């Protein structure tokens, strides 16, 4: 009897205690879950911005980049927010009216202002890099190129952003920054993966860049980087005058010379232009470039007539590349050292525009050549009829441009039928355009650290989840322990009785 009373007394304070424990237990679990969810909820990101102007030979593009303000040094964080193509030609075309070069950027810089929050304008850096068009102008007329640069500097200093400089970048920089862009956007640095080569075709120059350990031959063609704790030895070479617009002029010059000396007539029968194509052009527009040594610079016209013979076009284009005179172990062309090709290549800019238009981005080398021959024989009026929305300047040149690309890659850089599949013709990686500008900004803002930053072994989300699970486990063990203890203590008096 005494035992039973004792039990009843015990039960009267036991039950509220268990209810209390249960309530606290539930509250603790809810608290843990809420903390985990709230802590991990996406915080509204604050962004920083940077602007780079790509002053190319044919036109200028303004790129706006953004990255989360508190993750500045985490590679892979910078993305393209906006791009604007400046109307008209490249800044080098303002050689004779330099003061207009800067104001030509007005509309695109206003677009950039609208795409960046006003409170960030003042801290946003703006860089301008000019490429081969300005390299050629500097060769031709040093003071004209200075005047053009002065004009863009003055204009950019008047924008609400922080102007960080306008300069002509070297061909080596152009190649190297393109390579950084490709591998940054592919996250190859952070993951310490094999890097990809970069192939850039512009209007006035072309660049080939890839990782290679073979740097005993031509140290000038190598750049060394330490990125994210890893050393990279990168081969890069830029060929001035081997952009597709300058290469076309070289080809026209070669053919014009043969024609002029032969018959004295000013009709150029060109296999790289379509049958039925006929245009009267100014000789001076072919010859006003330092890429051709001397030529008639008079205001004389010539008639450019297409014959659409793709095979003959290939033969003529091949002659632009000089395969003799290699004093190194291996060369690309014109006696320039090039180590053996290695790995996958991303081909962008005009490589992409042209191959995309011709539907050759996933064809084999042989099929590309065959299809080009057939494309070149298409009558000009038929092409015009079927391509109303394509700029005539581009349309008339795709037969030449395609033939030039295939020849440059095969005869120039030594890609074979086998290694052709290692080339990917691309415009973007993710949402960002591929080109040298992103790599340029990453470098100037020190946004790819030389050493990999130390990071906790678990990501934040994983850490919180693990802590919640472990807390649940501990609570469950405590509850189980209490139950076992209760059962054994309630069983004990019975045994005594
Ligand atoms: O839609 C297109 N189709 C064909 N070619 C294009 C298209 N858009 C741009 N291009 C060409 O891409 C090239 C870009 O060269 P860029 O102006 O960057 O010169 P650079 O890099 O030698 O200084 C030019 O030859 C231009 O004509
Ligand atoms: Ca370019």
Short mmCIF file of C-alpha atoms and ligand atoms in Angstrom, two decimals:
data_model
loop_
_atom_site.label_atom_id
_atom_site.label_comp_id
_atom_site.label_asym_id
_atom_site.label_seq_id
_atom_site.Cartn_x
_atom_site.Cartn_y
_atom_site.Cartn_z
CA UNK A 1 0.00 0.00 0.00
CA UNK A 2 2.78 2.33 1.01
CA UNK A 3 4.58 1.38 -2.22
CA UNK A 4 1.50 2.20 -4.35
CA UNK A 5 1.05 5.60 -2.64
CA UNK A 6 4.67 6.31 -3.23
CA UNK A 7 4.17 5.44 -6.92
CA UNK A 8 1.08 7.70 -7.23
CA UNK A 9 2.97 10.58 -5.57
CA UNK A 10 5.84 9.99 -7.92
CA UNK A 11 3.46 10.01 -10.94
CA UNK A 12 1.88 13.31 -9.91
CA UNK A 13 5.17 15.21 -10.37
CA UNK A 14 6.50 12.85 -13.09
CA UNK A 15 3.87 13.70 -15.75
CA UNK A 16 4.28 17.52 -15.75
CA UNK A 17 8.05 17.01 -15.87
CA UNK A 18 7.75 14.80 -18.97
CA UNK A 19 5.34 17.29 -20.59
CA UNK A 20 7.81 20.08 -19.80
CA UNK A 21 10.71 18.11 -21.30
CA UNK A 22 8.62 17.27 -24.38
CA UNK A 23 7.63 20.95 -24.87
CA UNK A 24 11.26 22.10 -24.50
CA UNK A 25 12.35 19.30 -26.84
CA UNK A 26 9.86 20.36 -29.54
CA UNK A 27 10.82 24.03 -29.04
CA UNK A 28 14.51 23.16 -29.36
CA UNK A 29 13.93 21.24 -32.61
CA UNK A 30 11.76 24.02 -34.07
CA UNK A 31 14.38 26.57 -32.98
CA UNK A 32 17.16 24.56 -34.61
CA UNK A 33 15.24 24.21 -37.86
CA UNK A 34 14.31 27.91 -37.96
CA UNK A 35 17.92 28.94 -37.25
CA UNK A 36 19.19 26.63 -40.01
CA UNK A 37 16.66 27.87 -42.56
CA UNK A 38 16.99 31.57 -41.69
CA UNK A 39 20.78 31.40 -41.63
CA UNK A 40 20.86 29.74 -45.05
CA UNK A 41 18.19 31.88 -46.68
CA UNK A 42 19.61 33.72 -49.71
CA UNK A 43 20.71 37.14 -48.55
CA UNK A 44 19.95 39.89 -51.04
CA UNK A 45 23.26 40.20 -52.86
CA UNK A 46 25.11 43.50 -53.11
CA UNK A 47 27.10 43.76 -56.33
CA UNK A 48 30.17 45.60 -57.48
CA UNK A 49 30.71 46.53 -61.11
CA UNK A 50 33.49 47.05 -63.64
CA UNK A 51 33.44 48.32 -67.23
CA UNK A 52 35.83 47.35 -70.05
CA UNK A 53 35.75 48.83 -73.54
CA UNK A 54 37.06 46.56 -76.29
CA UNK A 55 38.24 49.01 -78.94
CA UNK A 56 38.68 46.54 -81.81
CA UNK A 57 39.73 47.27 -85.38
CA UNK A 58 36.19 46.94 -86.75
CA UNK A 59 34.10 48.26 -83.84
CA UNK A 60 34.04 49.01 -80.09
CA UNK A 61 32.03 47.04 -77.52
CA UNK A 62 31.33 48.13 -73.96
CA UNK A 63 31.13 45.30 -71.40
CA UNK A 64 29.67 45.73 -67.90
CA UNK A 65 30.71 43.04 -65.41
CA UNK A 66 29.34 42.40 -61.94
CA UNK A 67 30.33 40.32 -58.92
CA UNK A 68 29.01 39.86 -55.36
CA UNK A 69 30.55 42.59 -53.18
CA UNK A 70 31.65 40.27 -50.37
CA UNK A 71 33.09 37.50 -52.55
CA UNK A 72 35.59 39.52 -54.52
CA UNK A 73 38.41 36.98 -54.52
CA UNK A 74 36.39 33.84 -55.16
CA UNK A 75 37.12 32.87 -58.74
CA UNK A 76 34.07 32.20 -60.90
CA UNK A 77 32.12 35.07 -59.34
CA UNK A 78 32.39 37.70 -62.10
CA UNK A 79 29.72 37.59 -64.80
CA UNK A 80 28.72 39.82 -67.69
CA UNK A 81 25.82 42.11 -66.85
CA UNK A 82 25.48 44.04 -70.06
CA UNK A 83 27.09 44.56 -73.47
CA UNK A 84 26.64 47.43 -75.91
CA UNK A 85 28.03 47.64 -79.44
CA UNK A 86 29.09 51.16 -80.37
CA UNK A 87 27.55 52.29 -83.66
CA UNK A 88 29.97 52.83 -86.53
CA UNK A 89 33.54 51.63 -87.04
CA UNK A 90 36.43 51.15 -84.61
CA UNK A 91 38.23 54.08 -82.97
CA UNK A 92 41.18 53.79 -85.39
CA UNK A 93 38.83 54.92 -88.19
CA UNK A 94 38.76 58.36 -86.50
CA UNK A 95 42.41 59.00 -87.40
CA UNK A 96 41.49 62.03 -89.52
CA UNK A 97 38.91 63.45 -87.09
CA UNK A 98 40.28 62.23 -83.76
CA UNK A 99 38.13 64.57 -81.64
CA UNK A 100 35.05 62.53 -82.61
CA UNK A 101 36.46 59.21 -81.32
CA UNK A 102 35.52 59.86 -77.66
CA UNK A 103 31.97 61.17 -78.26
CA UNK A 104 31.26 58.11 -80.46
CA UNK A 105 31.13 56.12 -77.20
CA UNK A 106 28.39 58.29 -75.69
CA UNK A 107 25.31 56.11 -76.24
CA UNK A 108 26.91 52.93 -74.96
CA UNK A 109 28.36 54.67 -71.90
CA UNK A 110 24.86 56.01 -71.13
CA UNK A 111 23.55 52.44 -71.38
CA UNK A 112 26.28 51.39 -68.94
CA UNK A 113 25.14 54.16 -66.54
CA UNK A 114 21.60 52.82 -66.68
CA UNK A 115 22.67 49.23 -66.07
CA UNK A 116 24.67 50.05 -62.90
CA UNK A 117 22.91 51.37 -59.73
CA UNK A 118 23.65 55.10 -59.32
CA UNK A 119 25.17 54.71 -55.85
CA UNK A 120 27.82 52.37 -57.36
CA UNK A 121 28.83 54.62 -60.27
CA UNK A 122 31.65 56.43 -58.51
CA UNK A 123 33.42 53.28 -57.35
CA UNK A 124 33.06 51.48 -60.72
CA UNK A 125 36.36 51.27 -62.62
CA UNK A 126 36.37 51.77 -66.39
CA UNK A 127 39.19 50.52 -68.64
CA UNK A 128 39.65 50.84 -72.39
CA UNK A 129 41.92 48.47 -74.30
CA UNK A 130 42.56 49.02 -78.00
CA UNK A 131 43.74 46.14 -80.17
CA UNK A 132 45.18 45.59 -83.65
CA UNK A 133 43.40 48.46 -85.45
CA UNK A 134 45.17 50.94 -83.18
CA UNK A 135 48.42 48.95 -83.36
CA UNK A 136 48.34 49.44 -87.12
CA UNK A 137 47.44 53.15 -86.85
CA UNK A 138 50.32 53.68 -84.39
CA UNK A 139 52.67 52.08 -86.96
CA UNK A 140 51.32 54.27 -89.71
CA UNK A 141 50.84 57.54 -87.84
CA UNK A 142 51.99 57.69 -84.24
CA UNK A 143 50.55 61.13 -83.51
CA UNK A 144 47.14 60.27 -85.00
CA UNK A 145 46.89 57.25 -82.68
CA UNK A 146 47.83 59.50 -79.71
CA UNK A 147 45.13 62.00 -80.67
CA UNK A 148 42.49 59.26 -80.90
CA UNK A 149 43.52 57.90 -77.48
CA UNK A 150 43.48 61.44 -75.99
CA UNK A 151 39.96 61.93 -77.26
CA UNK A 152 38.65 58.71 -75.67
CA UNK A 153 40.53 59.47 -72.41
CA UNK A 154 38.93 62.92 -72.20
CA UNK A 155 35.49 61.49 -72.88
CA UNK A 156 35.76 58.62 -70.38
CA UNK A 157 37.08 60.98 -67.68
CA UNK A 158 33.79 62.87 -68.04
CA UNK A 159 31.66 59.82 -67.18
CA UNK A 160 30.51 59.23 -63.57
CA UNK A 161 32.79 56.17 -63.28
CA UNK A 162 36.40 55.93 -62.09
CA UNK A 163 38.51 56.07 -65.24
CA UNK A 164 41.48 53.70 -64.94
CA UNK A 165 43.22 54.17 -68.27
CA UNK A 166 42.98 53.73 -72.04
CA UNK A 167 45.85 52.06 -73.87
CA UNK A 168 46.81 49.92 -76.82
CA UNK A 169 47.30 46.43 -75.40
CA UNK A 170 49.97 44.16 -76.88
CA UNK A 171 49.11 41.10 -78.98
CA UNK A 172 50.56 38.95 -76.21
CA UNK A 173 48.25 40.51 -73.63
CA UNK A 174 45.29 40.07 -75.99
CA UNK A 175 46.06 36.34 -76.34
CA UNK A 176 46.80 35.78 -72.65
CA UNK A 177 43.69 37.61 -71.38
CA UNK A 178 41.51 35.64 -73.83
CA UNK A 179 43.00 32.44 -72.37
CA UNK A 180 42.32 33.64 -68.80
CA UNK A 181 38.70 34.46 -69.74
CA UNK A 182 38.07 31.02 -71.26
CA UNK A 183 39.51 29.15 -68.29
CA UNK A 184 38.03 31.44 -65.64
CA UNK A 185 34.53 31.05 -67.08
CA UNK A 186 35.05 27.26 -67.30
CA UNK A 187 36.19 27.24 -63.64
CA UNK A 188 39.41 25.43 -64.62
CA UNK A 189 41.63 27.47 -62.26
CA UNK A 190 39.66 26.87 -59.06
CA UNK A 191 39.22 23.18 -59.82
CA UNK A 192 42.89 22.84 -60.91
CA UNK A 193 41.62 21.15 -64.10
CA UNK A 194 43.35 20.92 -67.48
CA UNK A 195 43.17 24.30 -69.16
CA UNK A 196 41.80 24.95 -72.64
CA UNK A 197 43.54 26.84 -75.41
CA UNK A 198 42.11 30.07 -76.85
CA UNK A 199 41.82 30.99 -80.53
CA UNK A 200 40.78 34.58 -81.26
CA UNK A 201 40.21 35.91 -84.78
CA UNK A 202 39.73 39.65 -85.17
CA UNK A 203 39.67 41.92 -88.18
CA UNK A 204 43.33 42.95 -87.97
CA UNK A 205 45.05 40.27 -85.86
CA UNK A 206 44.61 36.71 -84.66
CA UNK A 207 45.87 35.04 -81.47
CA UNK A 208 46.64 31.44 -80.50
CA UNK A 209 47.22 30.67 -76.81
CA UNK A 210 47.59 27.36 -74.97
CA UNK A 211 49.36 25.80 -72.00
CA UNK A 212 52.66 24.17 -72.99
CA UNK A 213 55.71 23.10 -71.05
CA UNK A 214 57.93 23.37 -74.13
CA UNK A 215 59.35 26.86 -73.48
CA UNK A 216 63.03 26.32 -74.22
CA UNK A 217 62.72 27.57 -77.82
CA UNK A 218 61.16 31.01 -77.79
CA UNK A 219 60.88 32.46 -74.27
CA UNK A 220 59.29 35.65 -75.67
CA UNK A 221 56.22 33.68 -76.71
CA UNK A 222 55.60 32.40 -73.17
CA UNK A 223 53.84 33.94 -70.20
CA UNK A 224 53.97 32.48 -66.70
CA UNK A 225 51.13 32.77 -64.24
CA UNK A 226 50.59 31.61 -60.68
CA UNK A 227 46.84 31.33 -60.20
CA UNK A 228 45.03 29.75 -57.32
CA UNK A 229 48.20 28.07 -56.08
CA UNK A 230 49.16 26.52 -59.45
CA UNK A 231 51.88 27.49 -61.95
CA UNK A 232 50.91 27.89 -65.62
CA UNK A 233 53.31 28.18 -68.52
CA UNK A 234 51.35 29.54 -71.47
CA UNK A 235 52.40 29.87 -75.13
CA UNK A 236 50.81 32.81 -76.92
CA UNK A 237 51.40 34.43 -80.28
CA UNK A 238 49.54 37.23 -82.02
CA UNK A 239 49.79 37.64 -85.80
CA UNK A 240 49.31 41.26 -86.80
CA UNK A 241 47.74 41.60 -90.28
CA UNK A 242 46.31 38.06 -90.04
CA UNK A 243 42.88 39.18 -88.85
CA UNK A 244 40.32 38.37 -91.53
CA UNK A 245 39.85 41.94 -92.85
CA UNK A 246 43.56 42.58 -93.28
CA UNK A 247 44.13 39.07 -94.70
CA UNK A 248 41.49 39.82 -97.35
CA UNK A 249 43.37 42.96 -98.36
CA UNK A 250 46.61 40.97 -98.61
CA UNK A 251 44.82 38.47 -100.87
CA UNK A 252 43.31 41.24 -103.01
CA UNK A 253 46.75 42.87 -103.33
CA UNK A 254 48.31 39.56 -104.47
CA UNK A 255 45.63 39.10 -107.10
CA UNK A 256 45.58 42.73 -108.19
CA UNK A 257 49.33 42.73 -108.73
CA UNK A 258 49.10 39.65 -110.95
CA UNK A 259 46.22 41.21 -112.89
CA UNK A 260 47.69 44.68 -113.18
CA UNK A 261 51.02 43.53 -114.53
CA UNK A 262 49.42 40.93 -116.82
CA UNK A 263 46.83 42.83 -118.83
CA UNK A 264 46.91 46.29 -117.34
CA UNK A 265 43.15 45.99 -116.92
CA UNK A 266 41.55 46.85 -113.60
CA UNK A 267 39.19 43.89 -113.44
CA UNK A 268 39.86 41.46 -110.64
CA UNK A 269 38.47 37.94 -111.16
CA UNK A 270 38.25 36.63 -107.61
CA UNK A 271 37.58 32.92 -106.83
CA UNK A 272 36.79 33.81 -103.17
CA UNK A 273 33.71 35.85 -104.15
CA UNK A 274 30.43 34.47 -105.51
CA UNK A 275 29.53 34.11 -109.19
CA UNK A 276 27.51 37.16 -110.24
CA UNK A 277 29.24 39.41 -107.64
CA UNK A 278 30.45 42.59 -109.29
CA UNK A 279 31.40 45.82 -107.53
CA UNK A 280 33.49 48.83 -108.39
CA UNK A 281 35.91 49.57 -105.56
CA UNK A 282 38.64 52.07 -104.81
CA UNK A 283 42.23 50.78 -104.97
CA UNK A 284 43.11 53.09 -102.08
CA UNK A 285 40.63 51.19 -99.85
CA UNK A 286 42.70 48.04 -100.34
CA UNK A 287 46.09 49.70 -100.02
CA UNK A 288 45.66 52.15 -97.13
CA UNK A 289 47.14 49.73 -94.61
CA UNK A 290 50.64 49.03 -93.31
CA UNK A 291 49.92 45.32 -93.85
CA UNK A 292 50.75 45.70 -97.55
CA UNK A 293 54.20 47.03 -98.35
CA UNK A 294 53.68 49.38 -101.27
CA UNK A 295 50.97 49.78 -103.82
CA UNK A 296 49.07 52.24 -105.93
CA UNK A 297 47.57 54.65 -103.43
CA UNK A 298 45.79 56.65 -106.12
CA UNK A 299 42.07 57.25 -106.39
CA UNK A 300 41.78 54.63 -109.13
CA UNK A 301 38.87 52.19 -109.22
CA UNK A 302 38.94 48.47 -109.97
CA UNK A 303 36.07 46.11 -110.72
CA UNK A 304 35.85 43.24 -108.28
CA UNK A 305 34.22 40.25 -109.97
CA UNK A 306 33.42 36.96 -108.23
CA UNK A 307 34.01 33.59 -109.89
CA UNK A 308 33.02 31.38 -106.91
CA UNK A 309 35.76 28.76 -107.28
CA UNK A 310 36.26 27.44 -103.73
CA UNK A 311 39.18 25.13 -104.62
CA UNK A 312 41.11 27.93 -106.32
CA UNK A 313 40.26 30.22 -103.40
CA UNK A 314 41.83 27.68 -101.01
CA UNK A 315 45.02 27.63 -103.10
CA UNK A 316 45.25 31.44 -103.17
CA UNK A 317 44.58 31.78 -99.43
CA UNK A 318 47.25 29.15 -98.72
CA UNK A 319 49.83 31.47 -100.29
CA UNK A 320 49.28 34.07 -97.55
CA UNK A 321 51.01 31.68 -95.13
CA UNK A 322 54.73 31.23 -95.55
CA UNK A 323 55.63 27.74 -94.39
CA UNK A 324 59.39 28.02 -95.05
CA UNK A 325 62.13 29.56 -92.89
CA UNK A 326 61.50 27.80 -89.62
CA UNK A 327 64.61 28.00 -87.46
CA UNK A 328 62.97 26.40 -84.41
CA UNK A 329 61.95 22.79 -83.76
CA UNK A 330 58.41 23.45 -84.96
CA UNK A 331 56.66 26.48 -86.41
CA UNK A 332 53.18 27.71 -87.22
CA UNK A 333 53.95 29.98 -90.22
CA UNK A 334 56.22 32.86 -91.24
CA UNK A 335 59.04 31.25 -89.21
CA UNK A 336 57.17 31.70 -85.90
CA UNK A 337 57.85 29.05 -83.24
CA UNK A 338 54.84 27.06 -82.05
CA UNK A 339 55.03 24.07 -79.72
CA UNK A 340 52.91 21.01 -80.59
CA UNK A 341 49.18 21.67 -80.15
CA UNK A 342 47.86 20.36 -76.89
CA UNK A 343 44.36 19.87 -75.44
CA UNK A 344 41.02 21.37 -76.28
CA UNK A 345 40.64 24.81 -77.93
CA UNK A 346 37.87 27.38 -77.69
CA UNK A 347 37.64 29.42 -80.91
CA UNK A 348 35.72 32.68 -80.52
CA UNK A 349 35.10 36.13 -82.04
CA UNK A 350 35.16 35.96 -85.88
CA UNK A 351 36.02 32.21 -85.73
CA UNK A 352 32.54 31.74 -84.26
CA UNK A 353 30.61 34.34 -86.31
CA UNK A 354 31.81 32.90 -89.61
CA UNK A 355 31.62 29.17 -88.81
CA UNK A 356 28.17 29.66 -87.24
CA UNK A 357 26.81 31.42 -90.31
CA UNK A 358 28.24 28.70 -92.57
CA UNK A 359 26.82 25.94 -90.32
CA UNK A 360 30.30 24.47 -89.89
CA UNK A 361 30.64 24.56 -86.10
CA UNK A 362 30.34 20.78 -85.75
CA UNK A 363 31.62 19.50 -89.11
CA UNK A 364 34.84 17.57 -89.67
CA UNK A 365 37.75 19.31 -91.42
CA UNK A 366 37.09 17.43 -94.69
CA UNK A 367 33.37 18.16 -94.69
CA UNK A 368 34.01 21.82 -93.85
CA UNK A 369 36.25 22.12 -96.92
CA UNK A 370 33.73 20.34 -99.18
CA UNK A 371 30.82 22.44 -97.94
CA UNK A 372 32.83 25.61 -98.42
CA UNK A 373 33.56 24.77 -102.05
CA UNK A 374 29.86 24.25 -102.64
CA UNK A 375 28.94 27.44 -100.69
CA UNK A 376 31.42 29.58 -102.67
CA UNK A 377 29.80 28.47 -105.93
CA UNK A 378 26.35 29.76 -104.84
CA UNK A 379 25.28 32.67 -107.08
CA UNK A 380 25.47 36.07 -105.36
CA UNK A 381 21.86 37.07 -106.18
CA UNK A 382 20.54 33.79 -104.72
CA UNK A 383 22.49 34.42 -101.48
CA UNK A 384 21.19 37.97 -101.21
CA UNK A 385 17.63 36.79 -101.78
CA UNK A 386 17.90 34.20 -98.99
CA UNK A 387 19.71 36.41 -96.45
CA UNK A 388 17.84 39.70 -96.25
CA UNK A 389 18.73 40.30 -92.63
CA UNK A 390 22.50 39.67 -92.96
CA UNK A 391 24.77 42.70 -93.37
CA UNK A 392 25.98 42.80 -96.98
CA UNK A 393 29.58 43.48 -95.87
CA UNK A 394 29.61 40.15 -94.01
CA UNK A 395 27.56 38.21 -96.56
CA UNK A 396 29.83 38.99 -99.49
CA UNK A 397 32.90 37.86 -97.52
CA UNK A 398 31.75 34.58 -95.90
CA UNK A 399 33.21 32.44 -98.73
CA UNK A 400 36.60 34.09 -98.24
CA UNK A 401 36.29 34.22 -94.42
CA UNK A 402 35.38 30.51 -94.13
CA UNK A 403 38.18 29.49 -96.47
CA UNK A 404 40.59 31.72 -94.56
CA UNK A 405 39.61 30.19 -91.19
CA UNK A 406 40.00 26.60 -92.38
CA UNK A 407 43.37 27.42 -93.99
CA UNK A 408 44.64 29.36 -90.95
CA UNK A 409 43.75 26.50 -88.62
CA UNK A 410 45.06 23.70 -90.87
CA UNK A 411 48.02 25.17 -92.74
CA UNK A 412 48.84 27.92 -90.23
CA UNK A 413 48.40 26.34 -86.80
CA UNK A 414 48.71 22.69 -87.94
CA UNK A 415 45.34 21.34 -86.80
CA UNK A 416 44.69 18.00 -88.50
CA UNK A 417 41.57 15.96 -89.30
CA UNK A 418 42.19 14.27 -85.94
CA UNK A 419 42.69 17.37 -83.81
CA UNK A 420 39.89 19.34 -85.57
CA UNK A 421 37.38 17.84 -83.13
CA UNK A 422 39.33 19.47 -80.25
CA UNK A 423 38.22 22.90 -81.52
CA UNK A 424 34.94 24.27 -80.19
CA UNK A 425 33.54 27.32 -81.97
CA UNK A 426 31.84 29.39 -79.27
CA UNK A 427 30.53 32.87 -78.54
CA UNK A 428 29.65 32.58 -74.85
CA UNK A 429 30.41 30.51 -71.77
CA UNK A 430 27.38 30.75 -69.48
CA UNK A 431 26.00 34.26 -69.94
CA UNK A 432 29.37 35.90 -70.61
CA UNK A 433 30.87 36.61 -74.03
CA UNK A 434 34.27 35.06 -74.61
CA UNK A 435 37.01 37.58 -75.41
CA UNK A 436 40.04 39.24 -73.81
CA UNK A 437 38.08 41.90 -71.84
CA UNK A 438 37.05 39.82 -68.81
CA UNK A 439 40.60 38.44 -68.34
CA UNK A 440 41.94 42.01 -68.61
CA UNK A 441 39.66 43.26 -65.84
CA UNK A 442 40.28 40.23 -63.60
CA UNK A 443 44.01 40.87 -63.92
CA UNK A 444 43.89 44.63 -63.32
CA UNK A 445 41.65 44.26 -60.28
CA UNK A 446 43.70 41.32 -58.89
CA UNK A 447 40.58 39.22 -58.81
CA UNK A 448 42.26 35.84 -59.35
CA UNK A 449 44.47 35.27 -56.31
CA UNK A 450 47.88 33.63 -56.75
CA UNK A 451 47.15 31.30 -53.84
CA UNK A 452 43.99 29.31 -53.21
CA UNK A 453 42.29 30.83 -50.14
CA UNK A 454 41.91 28.60 -47.05
CA UNK A 455 38.32 27.50 -46.69
CA UNK A 456 36.50 25.55 -43.93
CA UNK A 457 36.19 21.81 -44.71
CA UNK A 458 32.38 22.05 -45.01
CA UNK A 459 30.32 24.59 -46.94
CA UNK A 460 28.08 26.71 -44.69
CA UNK A 461 24.84 24.93 -45.66
CA UNK A 462 26.40 21.51 -45.05
CA UNK A 463 27.71 22.69 -41.68
CA UNK A 464 24.27 23.88 -40.48
CA UNK A 465 22.52 20.72 -41.72
CA UNK A 466 25.06 18.50 -39.98
CA UNK A 467 24.75 20.45 -36.73
CA UNK A 468 20.93 20.16 -36.81
CA UNK A 469 21.11 16.41 -37.47
CA UNK A 470 23.64 15.88 -34.68
CA UNK A 471 21.51 17.95 -32.27
CA UNK A 472 18.47 15.84 -33.18
CA UNK A 473 20.48 12.70 -32.56
CA UNK A 474 21.62 13.93 -29.14
CA UNK A 475 18.03 14.88 -28.20
CA UNK A 476 16.71 11.50 -29.35
CA UNK A 477 19.37 9.75 -27.28
CA UNK A 478 18.44 11.83 -24.22
CA UNK A 479 14.73 11.04 -24.68
CA UNK A 480 15.45 7.31 -25.20
CA UNK A 481 17.71 7.38 -22.12
CA UNK A 482 14.90 9.00 -20.05
CA UNK A 483 12.38 6.38 -21.20
CA UNK A 484 14.69 3.50 -20.37
CA UNK A 485 15.49 5.02 -16.97
CA UNK A 486 11.77 5.57 -16.26
CA UNK A 487 10.82 2.01 -17.18
CA UNK A 488 13.57 0.50 -15.09
CA UNK A 489 12.78 2.78 -12.08
CA UNK A 490 9.00 2.01 -12.31
CA UNK A 491 9.76 -1.74 -12.52
CA UNK A 492 12.10 -1.67 -9.49
CA UNK A 493 9.52 -1.12 -6.61
CA UNK A 494 7.41 -4.03 -7.88
CA UNK A 495 10.38 -6.31 -7.40
CA UNK A 496 10.85 -5.02 -3.84
CA UNK A 497 7.14 -5.70 -3.02
O1 LIG B 1 28.30 38.81 -87.50
C1 LIG B 1 29.44 38.81 -87.94
N1 LIG B 1 29.77 38.09 -89.05
C2 LIG B 1 31.00 38.06 -89.56
N2 LIG B 1 32.03 38.72 -89.04
C3 LIG B 1 31.78 39.46 -87.95
C4 LIG B 1 30.50 39.55 -87.34
N3 LIG B 1 30.59 40.37 -86.27
C5 LIG B 1 31.87 40.76 -86.20
N4 LIG B 1 32.59 40.24 -87.22
C6 LIG B 1 34.01 40.41 -87.52
O2 LIG B 1 34.77 40.05 -86.39
C7 LIG B 1 36.00 40.76 -86.44
C8 LIG B 1 36.17 41.44 -85.10
O3 LIG B 1 37.41 42.02 -85.10
P1 LIG B 1 37.82 43.18 -84.08
O4 LIG B 1 37.07 44.43 -84.40
O5 LIG B 1 37.69 42.66 -82.71
O6 LIG B 1 39.31 43.41 -84.51
P2 LIG B 1 40.73 43.14 -83.78
O7 LIG B 1 40.47 42.14 -82.70
O8 LIG B 1 41.63 42.60 -84.84
O9 LIG B 1 41.16 44.48 -83.27
C9 LIG B 1 35.91 41.74 -87.60
O10 LIG B 1 36.54 41.17 -88.72
C10 LIG B 1 34.41 41.82 -87.85
O11 LIG B 1 34.13 42.11 -89.19
CA1 LIG B 2 38.99 41.60 -81.14
#
